[in-house]
XYZ file of C-alpha atoms in Angstrom:
654
model
C -45.735 -23.731 11.024
C -49.594 -23.647 11.470
C -51.604 -26.798 12.299
C -53.032 -27.076 8.953
C -49.489 -26.897 7.366
C -48.113 -29.675 9.808
C -51.114 -31.839 9.002
C -50.558 -31.513 5.177
C -46.818 -31.932 5.606
C -47.406 -35.258 7.588
C -49.130 -36.946 4.706
C -46.548 -35.906 1.879
C -42.905 -36.554 1.178
C -40.375 -33.834 2.256
C -39.812 -33.263 -1.468
C -43.587 -33.184 -2.446
C -44.249 -30.829 0.318
C -41.316 -28.354 -0.336
C -42.340 -28.359 -4.112
C -45.954 -27.619 -3.046
C -44.777 -24.809 -0.982
C -42.553 -23.174 -3.357
C -45.155 -23.578 -6.023
C -47.714 -21.929 -3.757
C -45.331 -18.922 -3.125
C -45.458 -18.334 -6.781
C -43.987 -15.481 -8.795
C -45.781 -12.916 -6.844
C -43.557 -13.369 -3.886
C -40.121 -13.190 -5.719
C -40.108 -9.341 -5.165
C -40.392 -9.922 -1.355
C -37.099 -11.589 -1.833
C -35.327 -8.946 -3.495
C -35.972 -10.443 -6.909
C -36.850 -8.408 -9.954
C -39.433 -9.506 -12.192
C -39.211 -8.488 -15.933
C -41.658 -5.790 -16.813
C -45.089 -6.814 -18.278
C -46.358 -5.785 -21.493
C -49.996 -4.734 -22.037
C -52.299 -7.557 -21.428
C -49.219 -9.686 -20.230
C -49.157 -11.753 -17.118
C -45.853 -11.953 -14.966
C -45.482 -15.682 -16.192
C -45.837 -14.559 -19.801
C -43.325 -11.836 -19.301
C -40.781 -14.373 -17.822
C -41.355 -16.644 -20.647
C -40.769 -13.683 -23.274
C -37.741 -12.444 -21.809
C -36.256 -15.971 -21.681
C -36.805 -16.399 -25.344
C -35.188 -13.175 -26.003
C -31.844 -14.217 -24.632
C -28.997 -13.567 -24.918
C -29.688 -10.467 -23.056
C -30.268 -7.544 -25.065
C -28.323 -4.483 -24.637
C -29.378 -1.794 -22.059
C -29.081 1.931 -22.371
C -26.233 3.781 -20.617
C -27.289 6.095 -17.679
C -27.833 9.602 -18.358
C -24.704 10.447 -16.510
C -21.173 8.763 -16.422
C -18.743 11.253 -15.027
C -18.981 12.498 -11.425
C -17.047 15.091 -9.344
C -17.397 15.304 -5.734
C -15.528 16.033 -2.335
C -16.177 12.581 -0.931
C -16.863 9.069 -2.616
C -18.710 6.469 -0.806
C -18.330 3.127 -2.567
C -21.209 0.748 -1.107
C -24.629 1.491 -0.293
C -25.114 -0.781 2.802
C -25.177 0.161 6.608
C -21.521 1.481 6.564
C -21.905 3.295 3.386
C -25.064 5.124 4.278
C -23.715 6.346 7.511
C -20.393 7.327 6.011
C -22.386 9.266 3.233
C -24.577 11.064 5.666
C -21.882 12.215 7.870
C -19.837 13.406 5.073
C -22.854 15.439 3.892
C -23.796 16.663 7.388
C -20.253 18.148 7.442
C -20.889 20.199 4.210
C -18.925 18.309 1.730
C -20.557 17.274 -1.756
C -20.873 13.416 -1.585
C -21.419 10.768 -4.414
C -22.213 7.225 -3.655
C -21.645 4.315 -5.975
C -23.283 0.862 -5.481
C -22.899 -2.506 -7.396
C -26.596 -2.645 -6.721
C -28.998 -0.382 -5.243
C -28.786 1.375 -2.032
C -30.405 -0.661 1.079
C -30.899 -3.612 -1.154
C -27.246 -4.939 -1.929
C -24.694 -6.739 0.160
C -25.769 -8.161 3.516
C -27.570 -4.900 4.442
C -31.062 -6.331 3.456
C -30.577 -9.542 5.558
C -29.819 -8.460 9.446
C -32.715 -9.813 11.703
C -31.504 -7.850 14.796
C -29.756 -4.750 16.077
C -27.669 -4.187 19.338
C -26.464 -1.449 21.484
C -25.060 -0.878 24.917
C -27.690 1.086 27.304
C -26.197 1.864 30.707
C -29.719 3.743 31.397
C -31.314 0.238 31.065
C -28.880 -1.227 33.628
C -26.424 -2.594 31.301
C -23.080 -3.444 32.890
C -20.147 -2.129 30.633
C -17.459 -3.907 32.402
C -19.455 -7.373 31.873
C -19.676 -6.503 28.295
C -15.889 -5.916 28.201
C -15.301 -9.171 29.960
C -17.561 -11.169 27.658
C -16.115 -9.546 24.464
C -12.535 -10.090 25.567
C -12.821 -13.608 26.878
C -15.076 -14.562 23.849
C -12.683 -13.111 21.184
C -9.848 -15.273 22.670
C -7.955 -12.260 23.586
C -7.175 -10.967 20.056
C -10.387 -8.795 19.866
C -9.489 -5.170 19.348
C -10.733 -3.455 22.666
C -10.241 -0.070 21.600
C -12.813 -0.167 18.778
C -15.072 -2.157 21.296
C -14.769 0.834 23.660
C -15.918 3.023 21.016
C -19.066 0.758 20.493
C -19.653 1.046 24.110
C -19.740 4.867 23.838
C -21.432 5.364 20.582
C -23.718 2.400 20.120
C -26.912 4.155 21.478
C -26.491 7.032 19.760
C -25.896 4.980 16.498
C -29.255 3.167 17.229
C -31.296 6.285 17.632
C -29.865 7.600 14.417
C -30.966 4.727 12.441
C -34.356 4.575 14.315
C -34.894 8.154 13.393
C -34.272 7.469 9.691
C -36.954 4.714 10.064
C -34.387 1.940 9.377
C -35.397 0.131 12.776
C -39.182 0.513 12.531
C -41.009 -2.110 14.637
C -44.216 -3.446 13.477
C -46.584 -6.612 13.609
C -44.879 -10.155 13.032
C -46.541 -12.043 10.219
C -48.041 -14.513 12.735
C -49.933 -11.481 14.340
C -51.493 -10.546 11.101
C -52.663 -13.881 9.161
C -50.287 -13.572 6.488
C -48.007 -16.323 7.981
C -50.979 -18.777 7.949
C -51.771 -18.230 4.112
C -48.070 -18.414 3.591
C -48.736 -14.926 1.883
C -45.328 -13.267 1.495
C -46.330 -10.763 -1.196
C -49.455 -9.769 0.928
C -47.425 -9.136 4.135
C -44.698 -7.278 2.212
C -47.350 -4.968 0.717
C -49.243 -4.426 3.675
C -46.101 -3.162 5.793
C -44.158 -1.602 2.763
C -43.966 1.761 4.588
C -41.919 -0.013 7.120
C -39.578 -1.650 4.831
C -36.094 -0.659 6.087
C -34.410 -1.006 2.715
C -36.474 1.896 1.208
C -35.224 4.195 3.806
C -31.472 3.968 2.796
C -32.564 5.954 -0.602
C -34.936 8.307 1.374
C -32.015 9.309 3.484
C -29.756 9.962 0.583
C -32.508 12.333 -1.079
C -33.075 14.067 2.172
C -29.354 14.978 2.329
C -28.950 15.683 -1.421
C -26.502 12.868 -1.935
C -26.020 11.733 -5.489
C -25.866 8.089 -6.262
C -25.042 5.934 -9.163
C -26.527 2.481 -8.846
C -26.000 -1.074 -10.657
C -22.399 0.299 -11.152
C -19.299 -2.011 -10.228
C -16.288 -0.006 -9.234
C -13.208 -1.934 -10.534
C -10.322 0.321 -9.181
C -9.624 3.277 -6.941
C -7.189 5.539 -8.644
C -4.244 6.533 -6.641
C -1.473 8.735 -7.960
C 1.485 9.593 -5.889
C 0.062 7.962 -2.857
C -2.940 10.269 -2.962
C -6.420 9.040 -3.959
C -7.991 10.639 -7.083
C -11.332 8.817 -7.275
C -12.628 5.428 -8.898
C -13.404 4.083 -12.148
C -16.191 1.164 -12.879
C -18.943 0.146 -15.373
C -22.708 0.413 -15.311
C -23.177 -3.373 -15.367
C -26.500 -3.309 -17.488
C -24.982 -1.168 -20.376
C -21.445 -1.577 -20.024
C -21.007 2.291 -19.942
C -17.620 3.332 -18.361
C -18.425 5.327 -14.884
C -15.727 7.676 -13.347
C -15.797 9.924 -10.326
C -12.976 12.342 -9.293
C -12.968 12.786 -5.724
C -10.687 14.318 -2.774
C -11.494 11.414 -0.631
C -12.838 7.965 -1.024
C -14.412 5.699 1.628
C -14.493 2.080 0.692
C -17.526 0.285 2.093
C -17.717 -2.393 -0.307
C -18.222 -5.514 1.935
C -16.827 -8.830 2.288
C -17.832 -11.741 0.096
C -18.406 -15.439 -0.565
C -17.584 -17.734 -3.453
C -20.996 -18.997 -4.192
C -24.036 -18.144 -2.064
C -26.214 -21.207 -1.142
C -28.427 -21.164 1.781
C -27.539 -17.461 2.685
C -28.243 -14.634 0.116
C -24.699 -13.116 -0.242
C -24.556 -13.211 -4.069
C -23.557 -9.548 -4.280
C -20.782 -9.834 -1.850
C -17.655 -10.668 -3.852
C -14.422 -9.287 -2.166
C -14.238 -6.341 -4.719
C -12.913 -3.851 -2.048
C -10.469 -6.315 -0.662
C -8.911 -7.232 -4.239
C -8.729 -3.312 -5.002
C -6.971 -2.682 -1.608
C -4.649 -5.380 -1.786
C -3.467 -4.551 -5.086
C -2.881 -0.946 -3.931
C -0.632 -2.302 -1.498
C -2.611 -2.262 1.587
C -2.355 -5.030 4.081
C -5.161 -7.467 4.515
C -6.095 -9.365 7.800
C -8.407 -11.851 9.255
C -8.298 -14.136 6.645
C -8.008 -17.334 8.591
C -11.348 -16.708 10.458
C -14.553 -17.626 8.535
C -18.303 -17.837 9.058
C -20.197 -20.094 6.566
C -23.544 -19.372 8.209
C -25.905 -22.298 8.520
C -28.215 -23.837 6.062
C -30.454 -26.999 5.718
C -28.747 -30.466 5.169
C -31.928 -31.439 3.097
C -32.057 -28.223 1.157
C -28.581 -26.625 1.167
C -28.848 -24.236 -1.571
C -32.485 -22.865 -0.739
C -32.042 -19.364 0.564
C -35.672 -18.820 0.489
C -36.280 -21.482 3.100
C -33.793 -20.096 5.337
C -34.577 -16.601 4.950
C -38.161 -15.921 3.977
C -39.915 -14.373 6.909
C -36.600 -13.129 8.375
C -36.354 -10.883 5.151
C -39.770 -9.406 5.908
C -39.952 -9.069 9.474
C -38.678 -6.612 11.981
C -34.933 -5.724 12.409
C -35.378 -6.901 16.153
C -33.841 -4.803 18.957
C -31.469 -6.783 20.940
C -28.935 -6.141 24.053
C -29.169 -6.253 27.848
C -28.838 -10.157 28.072
C -25.161 -10.119 29.423
C -24.533 -9.509 33.032
C -21.513 -9.808 35.352
C -22.885 -13.334 36.324
C -23.126 -14.698 32.803
C -20.449 -12.784 30.865
C -17.926 -15.773 30.630
C -20.817 -18.385 30.285
C -22.465 -16.238 27.417
C -19.110 -16.219 25.408
C -18.490 -19.835 26.171
C -21.940 -21.061 25.120
C -21.879 -18.856 22.008
C -18.576 -20.534 21.135
C -19.953 -24.076 21.659
C -22.450 -23.217 19.073
C -20.556 -21.424 16.557
C -17.308 -23.104 16.808
C -17.538 -26.593 18.484
C -20.698 -27.500 16.778
C -19.487 -27.059 13.359
C -16.113 -28.841 14.227
C -18.082 -31.863 15.725
C -20.299 -32.112 12.658
C -17.587 -32.066 10.143
C -15.566 -34.775 11.946
C -18.591 -37.065 12.811
C -21.325 -36.190 10.179
C -24.895 -35.361 10.570
C -27.821 -36.777 12.269
C -30.482 -37.662 9.776
C -32.981 -34.955 9.137
C -36.224 -35.369 7.490
C -36.785 -31.651 7.192
C -39.349 -31.305 9.845
C -37.355 -29.465 12.431
C -38.662 -26.063 13.033
C -37.571 -22.992 15.361
C -40.042 -20.501 16.878
C -37.786 -17.818 18.643
C -40.911 -16.331 20.096
C -41.223 -19.500 22.598
C -37.648 -18.952 23.968
C -36.730 -16.999 26.964
C -36.032 -13.114 26.120
C -32.302 -13.521 27.025
C -32.106 -16.646 24.663
C -33.454 -14.505 22.180
C -30.911 -11.687 22.841
C -33.433 -9.495 24.622
C -33.134 -7.520 27.999
C -34.753 -8.567 31.235
C -34.682 -4.904 32.491
C -37.883 -3.860 34.335
C -37.551 -0.427 32.843
C -40.969 0.397 31.277
C -39.121 2.140 28.369
C -36.964 -0.862 27.565
C -37.507 -1.667 23.810
C -34.829 -4.379 23.584
C -37.046 -7.599 23.194
C -34.758 -9.653 21.376
C -35.111 -11.839 18.106
C -38.879 -12.918 17.883
C -38.885 -14.045 14.125
C -41.739 -16.278 12.930
C -41.435 -19.980 12.919
C -38.973 -21.231 10.210
C -36.844 -24.186 9.290
C -33.892 -24.757 11.598
C -30.459 -24.942 9.891
C -28.405 -27.803 10.848
C -25.275 -27.714 8.775
C -22.484 -25.083 7.916
C -21.732 -23.861 4.423
C -24.356 -21.531 3.522
C -21.986 -18.871 2.247
C -18.598 -20.722 1.280
C -15.831 -18.113 1.683
C -17.792 -15.611 3.945
C -15.318 -14.272 6.482
C -15.817 -13.785 10.112
C -17.902 -10.656 10.791
C -15.845 -7.598 11.428
C -12.589 -9.380 11.335
C -11.610 -9.733 7.483
C -10.655 -6.791 5.479
C -8.036 -3.997 5.192
C -5.717 -3.610 8.301
C -5.461 0.011 9.321
C -3.211 -0.533 12.416
C -3.803 -1.043 16.041
C -4.225 2.537 16.847
C -6.818 3.467 13.961
C -10.255 4.264 15.103
C -11.325 5.953 12.006
C -10.660 3.343 9.179
C -7.802 5.555 7.519
C -5.516 3.584 5.416
C -1.808 4.640 4.560
C -2.737 5.880 1.362
C -3.824 9.752 1.409
C -7.496 10.424 1.293
C -8.681 6.645 1.362
C -10.763 5.285 4.280
C -12.412 1.832 4.724
C -15.417 1.067 6.890
C -17.770 -1.881 7.264
C -17.930 -5.615 7.546
C -15.409 -7.541 5.347
C -13.729 -4.016 4.486
C -12.274 -2.887 7.725
C -10.302 -5.813 9.628
C -10.454 -3.810 13.047
C -11.394 -7.059 14.761
C -13.508 -6.048 17.740
C -14.818 -9.669 17.949
C -11.191 -11.170 17.402
C -11.181 -14.799 16.623
C -15.112 -15.442 16.883
C -18.219 -13.607 17.477
C -19.067 -13.752 21.202
C -21.170 -10.426 21.563
C -24.566 -11.573 20.653
C -26.996 -11.153 17.745
C -27.424 -7.784 16.257
C -23.892 -6.379 17.039
C -22.483 -6.003 13.192
C -25.420 -3.808 11.905
C -24.887 -1.095 14.939
C -21.099 -1.449 14.911
C -20.595 -0.926 11.006
C -22.822 1.990 11.239
C -20.545 3.372 13.838
C -17.342 2.827 11.592
C -19.093 4.413 8.482
C -20.114 7.579 10.713
C -16.448 7.931 11.826
C -15.046 7.416 8.391
C -17.374 9.783 6.891
C -16.542 12.602 9.394
C -12.821 11.879 9.146
C -12.886 11.895 5.197
C -14.847 15.244 5.116
C -12.555 16.981 7.249
C -9.701 15.949 5.197
C -11.641 16.871 1.796
C -12.382 20.308 3.225
C -8.799 21.239 2.924
C -7.770 18.882 0.041
C -7.504 19.769 -3.846
C -9.304 17.914 -6.309
C -7.062 15.900 -8.796
C -9.058 14.790 -11.655
C -8.384 11.272 -13.005
C -6.334 11.377 -16.109
C -7.764 10.047 -19.319
C -4.848 7.611 -19.616
C -5.833 5.785 -16.353
C -9.384 5.859 -17.458
C -8.264 4.210 -20.768
C -6.254 1.570 -18.807
C -9.240 0.765 -16.598
C -11.449 0.574 -19.320
C -9.124 -1.990 -21.268
C -8.930 -4.075 -17.984
C -12.886 -4.179 -17.687
C -13.424 -5.034 -21.474
C -10.631 -7.591 -21.721
C -12.966 -10.753 -21.116
C -15.253 -9.632 -24.097
C -12.366 -10.345 -26.463
C -11.319 -13.908 -25.074
C -12.433 -16.140 -27.989
C -11.259 -19.430 -26.606
C -11.460 -19.728 -22.753
C -13.326 -20.724 -19.681
C -16.900 -19.648 -18.465
C -16.782 -17.801 -15.060
C -19.519 -19.936 -13.672
C -17.697 -22.937 -14.365
C -14.592 -21.463 -12.797
C -16.622 -20.417 -9.648
C -17.775 -24.025 -9.176
C -14.232 -25.195 -9.329
C -13.311 -22.780 -6.819
C -16.179 -23.975 -4.637
C -15.173 -27.426 -4.909
C -11.649 -26.627 -3.779
C -12.461 -24.503 -0.820
C -15.772 -26.075 0.523
C -14.480 -29.423 1.791
C -14.645 -29.543 5.906
C -10.843 -30.564 5.722
C -10.175 -27.208 4.074
C -12.258 -24.717 5.803
C -13.067 -26.539 9.333
C -10.568 -29.169 10.162
C -7.417 -27.621 8.828
C -3.878 -28.869 8.500
C -0.779 -28.334 6.705
C -1.417 -30.892 4.195
C -4.899 -30.000 3.418
C -4.226 -26.335 3.122
C -1.299 -26.731 0.931
C -3.218 -29.214 -1.292
C -6.091 -26.722 -1.670
C -3.307 -23.680 -2.250
C -1.838 -25.573 -5.067
C -5.316 -25.825 -6.904
C -6.126 -22.367 -6.161
C -2.783 -21.133 -7.666
C -3.815 -23.270 -10.811
C -6.990 -21.291 -11.118
C -5.062 -18.175 -10.569
C -2.442 -18.780 -13.434
C -4.191 -21.164 -15.964
C -7.879 -20.286 -15.826
C -8.158 -16.562 -14.595
C -6.481 -15.061 -17.594
C -8.727 -16.916 -19.783
C -12.169 -16.213 -18.403
C -14.489 -15.138 -21.349
C -17.506 -12.955 -21.464
C -20.475 -12.634 -23.965
C -22.079 -9.474 -22.522
C -21.332 -6.946 -19.407
C -23.226 -9.404 -17.000
C -20.436 -11.896 -17.807
C -17.911 -9.115 -17.500
C -18.940 -8.635 -14.089
C -18.647 -12.382 -13.248
C -15.222 -12.596 -14.685
C -13.921 -9.636 -12.581
C -15.449 -11.006 -9.587
C -13.789 -14.502 -10.265
C -10.440 -12.920 -9.864
C -11.551 -11.129 -6.519
C -12.707 -14.560 -5.073
C -9.475 -16.487 -6.426
C -7.401 -13.935 -4.643
C -9.508 -14.304 -1.525
C -9.045 -17.995 -1.390
C -5.425 -17.637 -1.738
C -5.014 -15.196 0.986
C -7.371 -17.346 3.285
C -5.307 -20.524 2.766
C -1.982 -18.390 3.414
C -3.365 -17.055 6.717
C -4.489 -20.208 7.844
C -1.024 -21.891 6.971
C 0.673 -19.114 9.062
C -1.720 -19.152 12.165
C 0.028 -22.674 13.446
C -2.442 -22.977 16.401
C -6.143 -23.225 17.166
C -8.198 -20.298 18.076
C -11.995 -19.418 17.622
C -13.418 -20.427 14.374
C -9.829 -21.455 13.169
C -9.078 -24.967 14.017
C -5.872 -26.837 12.997
C -5.997 -30.417 13.426
C -2.222 -30.542 13.716
C -1.923 -27.568 16.177
C -5.265 -28.378 18.125
C -4.478 -25.866 21.109
C -3.966 -22.215 21.632
C -0.595 -20.872 21.299
C -0.466 -17.713 23.349
C 3.323 -17.279 23.164
C 3.148 -17.057 19.259
C -0.121 -16.127 18.213
C -1.579 -13.512 20.356
C -1.354 -11.535 17.003
C -2.930 -10.196 13.868
C -1.796 -12.051 10.569
C -1.462 -9.696 7.674
C -0.952 -10.283 3.946
C 0.378 -7.649 1.736
C 1.643 -7.626 -1.922
C 5.297 -7.157 -2.324
C 7.165 -5.449 -5.278
C 7.680 -8.941 -6.912
C 3.773 -9.663 -6.877
C 4.226 -12.210 -4.259
C 2.694 -12.049 -0.584
C 4.267 -11.159 2.314
C 2.844 -12.537 5.317
C 3.434 -10.879 8.875
C 2.438 -11.008 12.608
C 1.390 -7.964 14.356
C 1.255 -8.656 18.134
C -2.004 -7.148 19.684
C -1.833 -4.740 22.493
C -0.809 -6.173 26.024
C -4.061 -4.699 27.412
C -6.029 -7.000 25.280
C -4.263 -10.272 26.043
C -6.147 -11.047 29.102
C -4.512 -12.600 32.509
C -1.569 -14.437 30.918
C -0.653 -15.888 34.167
C -4.040 -17.577 34.617
C -4.084 -21.331 34.323
C -5.037 -22.680 30.768
C -8.415 -23.972 31.750
C -9.404 -20.818 33.449
C -8.268 -18.732 30.517
C -10.110 -20.970 28.076
C -13.256 -22.266 28.954
C -14.150 -24.813 25.944
C -11.820 -27.071 24.236
C -11.383 -28.692 20.682
C -11.000 -32.289 19.812
C -7.523 -33.367 20.974
C -6.463 -30.069 22.469
C -6.182 -31.138 26.108
C -4.631 -34.399 25.293
C -2.041 -32.665 23.287
C -1.285 -30.286 26.283
C -1.293 -33.223 28.851
C -4.418 -31.648 30.742
C -7.130 -33.316 32.459
C -10.241 -33.971 30.053
C -12.985 -31.624 30.120
C -16.100 -32.688 32.344
C -19.379 -32.691 30.847
C -20.249 -29.546 28.992
C -23.291 -27.155 29.420
C -24.756 -24.621 27.005
C -26.255 -24.411 23.753
C -23.404 -26.297 22.129
C -23.394 -29.382 24.417
C-alpha cells in the first residue's frame, strides 16, 4: 500500500475505505478481472450500457453458433493448462483435435489465476533426493511417488514449452510502473496486454490448427460397448445442442467448488467428476480439501484477494528445497496449511481491522519460493507479488479439493491418465486423482500449473496414439435425443426450486468448520443426511427460465454428488492425515489407512467405498518411531496415543 493510501485509510472507517477503493476502480477495471461488460451502443457509456441491459432482463435469446456438430480424432474437454497441453500434444502427433470449453480457452477454470510456476532443475543445483524426501514426508506417505518421479524428469521441459508459448512471460510489476500507486488496474492491463498469458492459449490453438467451441457445457461423454464415441453438450448462451464424435476423449474439466467467495472458482463445478462417476469410474481423494484463504472482514470479495495477482507475472519458482531443509520445509508448509486452519476453527479468529497487508517482495527469496543458486542464468526468483491484503481465514472456495488429489482414480501404475473405458483419458487438477502430493500440498508454490501440463501432454500423446489405430463410431441420434431431453428438463419444471437457492443450502450444510475442518462421525453423518435430502427432494425439482439457469441446475447436481462423495470418503477415513482431521480419530493410523479411498457407483445406484493400499515403496520407514515419522501434531493426537507432548513449535505455522 502506498503512503498516500495508508494515510487516507487511517482517517476512514474500513467500510468507507473499501467502498471508496472499489468505486475508484470503476467499471473500467472489470475486464481486467475477467468480467465482460455489455457492448455499448453509439454514444453510450459503459455505465449506460449496463443499465440498459439490466432493464432488458430477462436475458434475451442469443444466436446459436454457426457450427454445432464436430468430428475429430481426439476431443479435449477443457481449455486450461491440462487441456491446452493435451490438445497440442495430440495435434503434434498428427491427429485432428477439437477442444470444447465451458468458458473460453485460457480464461476459464483455475488457469487464469496461478501466481507462480515451479520445476526441478538439476543444472541449477537442485537436489532431486531432497525433493523426493520433502514430497514423501509432506504427503504423509500416501503421495504417488511414481508420478512425482515423472515430474522430476519432465518438469523443466514443460516449463520451456510454456515459456516458448509466451505463457510464462516476465514483465514489470505494477509497483515498478506507477499503476499500483494510482490503483489503475485497467491501465496496467492495457500497457502489458501483449504479455497476458490467457491470450496465449488461443494463439497456440490457432497455430496448431486446433478447432474449438467455447461457452459450451459438455453434459455427458458418450460410451457404447465400453468404448468412447464422443460427447454431447449445449452452447450456454443460446441453448443449441453441440455434439462431437471422436475416436478418443480427454477430460480436462477441472475440479470445483460450491460457491466461490474469496477465490474466483465460479466456473469449476465438478462437471467431469459427475460424468466419470456415472460412467462407473472410481473417484478418489474426496476426503482432502483446500478451501483457500480469504479476508474475515470481506470474505466474499474475490477482487481484494486477487486483484494484482491476476494481472502480475506468473512468477517462476523452485530451488528452495535442499537436503538440509527438506523435512522442515514440508513441516512448515503443513503447519500453515493444516494446523493453522484447525486452530482457527477450534479457537476462533483474532480481531482484524482490515489493515494487515503482505508484501512478498520484502521476504527472503526462499520464503517467496525462489532459488538461492548463484548461477547467473537462474530465473527462479519466486513469488514477488505487489502488496495486497493478507488472508486470515479459510473458506474462500467451499468444496474445493486438495490440489491433484481429487478426481478419477486410474490405478497405482497409470502414468498417462488412461481410464478403464477404451479411448477415455483424464488429466489435470480435480480430474486425475493421481495424488503426487498425497494428503497435503508440501511441495511449494507453483507445482500444480507445471504438473497438470505434464499430465495433459502425456494424455494427449497417448490418446493420439490410440486414435491413430481406432475407428470412429458416430454418436447415434437416439443418444443425442436422450441427452437433449436431460439438458432441457429443468425448463419444463413449473413448480420447483431455484438452483441459486439450492446452492446456498448446500453451502450452509458443507461450510461449517465442524463439517470440513474438525470432522467427526456425528457431524459428517448429520451433513450427509441433509445432502441426501437435497439429492432426493430438491434436485429433481430444480427449475430454469433460460439456458443460463439450465447450466446452474445441471451444475447443482454435480455439486450435490461431490458433497455426498466427500462426506462418505471422510467417514471412511477413520484417522487424521494431512488436511483431513477427525476429532474422534485425531491420529495417523498407518496400519489401516496408508491407502487411497475410492468411491464407485454400483449396479443398484448406490456408492461402493473401497481402500486401495499404496505401494510399499511410498510408505516411508515404517520402523521409525512416531515422532520421527510425523513432525507436526494435531490437537489431542499425542495425548490419545500416550506420547509426550510436543515441545515448542517453529516455522511459519507456530
